[in-house]
Coordinates of C-alpha atoms in Angstrom, one line a residue:
M290 CA 0.2 -0.2 0.1
K291 CA 2.9 2.5 1.0
R292 CA 4.3 2.0 -2.3
L293 CA 0.9 2.4 -4.4
L294 CA 0.8 5.8 -2.3
L295 CA 4.6 6.5 -3.2
V296 CA 3.6 5.9 -7.2
L297 CA 0.5 8.0 -6.9
V298 CA 1.9 11.3 -5.4
G299 CA 5.0 10.5 -7.4
L300 CA 2.8 10.5 -10.6
F301 CA 0.9 13.8 -9.0
V302 CA 4.0 15.6 -8.2
V303 CA 5.4 14.9 -12.1
C304 CA 2.3 15.6 -13.6
T305 CA 2.1 19.2 -12.2
A306 CA 5.7 19.9 -13.0
S307 CA 4.9 20.0 -17.3
A308 CA 7.7 21.6 -18.2
Q309 CA 9.5 18.4 -17.9
L310 CA 10.3 15.5 -20.4
Y311 CA 8.2 12.1 -19.4
I312 CA 9.8 8.8 -21.6
V313 CA 7.8 6.1 -21.2
N314 CA 8.9 2.8 -22.5
G315 CA 10.9 4.6 -24.8
E316 CA 8.3 6.8 -25.8
E317 CA 8.3 11.0 -25.5
Y318 CA 4.9 11.5 -23.3
S319 CA 3.3 14.9 -22.6
A320 CA 2.1 16.1 -19.2
E321 CA -1.8 15.4 -20.4
Q322 CA -0.4 11.7 -21.2
M323 CA 1.1 11.3 -17.9
R324 CA -2.0 12.2 -16.2
R325 CA -4.1 9.3 -18.2
I326 CA -1.7 6.3 -16.9
D327 CA -3.2 4.4 -14.4
P328 CA -1.0 4.3 -11.1
E329 CA -1.2 0.5 -11.0
R330 CA 0.2 0.1 -14.3
V331 CA 3.8 1.9 -13.1
E332 CA 6.3 -0.5 -12.5
S333 CA 9.0 1.8 -11.3
S334 CA 9.8 5.9 -12.2
V335 CA 13.5 7.5 -11.8
Q336 CA 13.9 11.1 -12.2
V337 CA 17.0 10.9 -14.5
A338 CA 20.2 13.6 -13.8
I339 CA 20.5 16.2 -15.8
N340 CA 23.9 15.5 -18.0
D341 CA 25.9 15.8 -21.3
S342 CA 24.8 13.1 -22.7
I343 CA 20.9 13.4 -21.9
M344 CA 21.4 17.0 -23.1
A345 CA 22.7 16.1 -26.2
L346 CA 20.2 13.0 -26.6
Y347 CA 17.2 15.0 -26.0
G348 CA 18.2 18.3 -26.3
E349 CA 16.3 21.8 -24.9
R350 CA 13.3 19.0 -23.9
A351 CA 15.4 18.1 -21.2
A352 CA 16.4 20.9 -19.8
D353 CA 13.9 21.2 -17.0
G354 CA 14.6 17.3 -16.5
V355 CA 13.7 13.8 -17.4
I356 CA 11.3 11.2 -15.9
V357 CA 11.7 7.6 -16.9
V358 CA 8.4 5.6 -16.5
K359 CA 8.5 1.7 -17.3
L360 CA 5.3 0.7 -17.1
K361 CA 4.1 -3.1 -16.3
H362 CA 3.8 -5.6 -18.8
D363 CA 0.0 -6.8 -19.0
T364 CA 1.8 -10.8 -19.8
E365 CA 4.7 -12.6 -18.8
P366 CA 6.7 -13.7 -21.7
Q367 CA 6.1 -17.7 -21.7
F368 CA 8.7 -20.4 -22.0
S369 CA 7.3 -23.9 -21.9
V370 CA 9.4 -27.0 -23.3
D371 CA 8.7 -30.2 -22.2
S372 CA 6.9 -28.4 -18.7
L373 CA 10.3 -26.8 -17.6
S374 CA 11.6 -23.7 -16.9
F375 CA 14.1 -22.0 -19.1
R376 CA 16.4 -22.4 -16.5
E377 CA 15.9 -26.5 -16.6
W378 CA 15.7 -26.3 -20.0
V379 CA 19.2 -24.4 -20.5
E380 CA 20.9 -27.0 -17.4
R381 CA 19.1 -30.2 -19.2
E382 CA 21.1 -28.9 -22.6
V383 CA 24.6 -27.8 -21.1
A384 CA 24.8 -31.5 -20.0
W385 CA 27.1 -30.6 -16.9
G386 CA 27.9 -34.2 -15.3
D387 CA 28.0 -35.1 -11.4
D388 CA 32.1 -35.6 -12.3
E389 CA 32.4 -31.7 -13.1
P390 CA 32.9 -29.1 -10.6
A391 CA 30.6 -27.1 -8.8
A392 CA 30.2 -23.7 -11.2
R393 CA 27.4 -20.8 -11.2
V394 CA 26.9 -18.6 -14.3
V395 CA 24.7 -15.4 -14.3
Y396 CA 23.4 -13.7 -17.3
R397 CA 21.3 -10.8 -18.1
Y398 CA 18.9 -11.6 -21.0
V399 CA 16.2 -10.2 -23.1
V400 CA 13.2 -12.1 -24.6
G401 CA 12.4 -9.9 -27.4
T402 CA 9.2 -9.2 -29.2
D403 CA 10.0 -12.1 -31.9
G404 CA 10.4 -14.6 -28.9
R405 CA 14.4 -14.9 -28.8
A406 CA 16.2 -15.4 -25.4
Q407 CA 19.2 -12.8 -25.9
L408 CA 22.0 -12.6 -23.7
T409 CA 22.9 -9.5 -22.9
E410 CA 25.0 -9.1 -20.1
L411 CA 27.2 -11.5 -17.8
I412 CA 27.0 -10.9 -14.2
E413 CA 29.2 -13.7 -12.5
S414 CA 31.2 -16.8 -13.9
T415 CA 32.6 -18.8 -12.3
D416 CA 33.6 -21.8 -14.7
N417 CA 34.7 -20.6 -18.5
R418 CA 33.3 -24.2 -19.6
L419 CA 30.0 -23.6 -18.4
R420 CA 30.0 -20.1 -19.6
Q421 CA 30.4 -21.1 -23.1
R422 CA 27.7 -24.2 -22.4
V423 CA 25.1 -21.5 -21.3
V424 CA 25.7 -19.5 -24.1
R425 CA 25.5 -22.2 -26.5
A426 CA 22.3 -23.4 -25.3
V427 CA 20.7 -20.4 -25.1
K428 CA 21.2 -19.7 -28.8
R429 CA 19.5 -22.5 -29.8
A430 CA 16.8 -22.4 -27.2
P431 CA 13.5 -22.5 -29.0
L432 CA 11.1 -19.4 -28.8
W433 CA 8.9 -18.3 -26.2
A434 CA 5.8 -16.4 -26.6
P435 CA 7.1 -12.6 -25.4
A436 CA 5.3 -10.4 -23.1
E437 CA 2.5 -8.3 -24.0
R438 CA 1.2 -5.1 -23.2
E439 CA -2.1 -3.5 -24.6
G440 CA -2.1 -6.5 -27.3
R441 CA 1.5 -5.6 -28.4
A442 CA 4.4 -7.5 -28.0
V443 CA 7.4 -6.2 -25.5
E444 CA 11.0 -6.6 -24.9
V445 CA 11.4 -7.7 -21.3
E446 CA 14.7 -8.4 -19.3
Q447 CA 14.9 -11.1 -16.9
V448 CA 18.3 -12.8 -15.1
L449 CA 19.2 -16.3 -15.5
I450 CA 21.3 -18.2 -13.3
I451 CA 22.6 -21.5 -13.5
E452 CA 24.1 -23.8 -10.7
L453 CA 25.6 -27.1 -11.5
P454 CA 26.0 -29.9 -10.8
K455 CA 22.7 -29.7 -8.4
G456 CA 23.6 -30.1 -4.7
K457 CA 27.1 -29.5 -5.2
R458 CA 28.5 -26.6 -3.4
L459 CA 31.3 -24.1 -4.8
R460 CA 34.2 -23.6 -2.5
G461 CA 36.6 -20.9 -1.9
K462 CA 36.3 -17.7 -3.6
H463 CA 34.3 -16.9 -6.4
F464 CA 35.9 -14.6 -9.4
L465 CA 34.2 -13.0 -12.4
I466 CA 35.7 -14.6 -15.6
R467 CA 35.1 -11.9 -18.2
L468 CA 35.9 -12.6 -21.8

């Protein structure tokens, strides 16, 4: 309830300062369009600090501030292969045996409007071999049913955490391996 109240108050304050630039899901909105947004649909909103890159991107329209709003999607992306989650499917595809060392790979990925999963950022990798297998598995993954907002497919960012083999704990210090 507190979050809803904060969002409502935040949107009211945002909408009363009509000189600000509003970016909603990547599109510019007017103050009037902002007033029509149901606060229940707001996932997050951030007031962006004005700097040279923001001014270069939006020009004088950003002089009084920029508010970036992300709306919730109506439906989540759906992955369904043999009743497995995406994580379970990737774990099955990488074939990491019980005799392999315990390892973890964490990636940020996007499910695109076309239903393809695409790795966007390596967050953690404790074993380069597992990382390479995860990359190959995601590249050959079946298509998802993309998330939708107002009847249109939208991109959604998620995090994939793979820890294998099941039941084995990582030991010692963990380091990020980036190539």
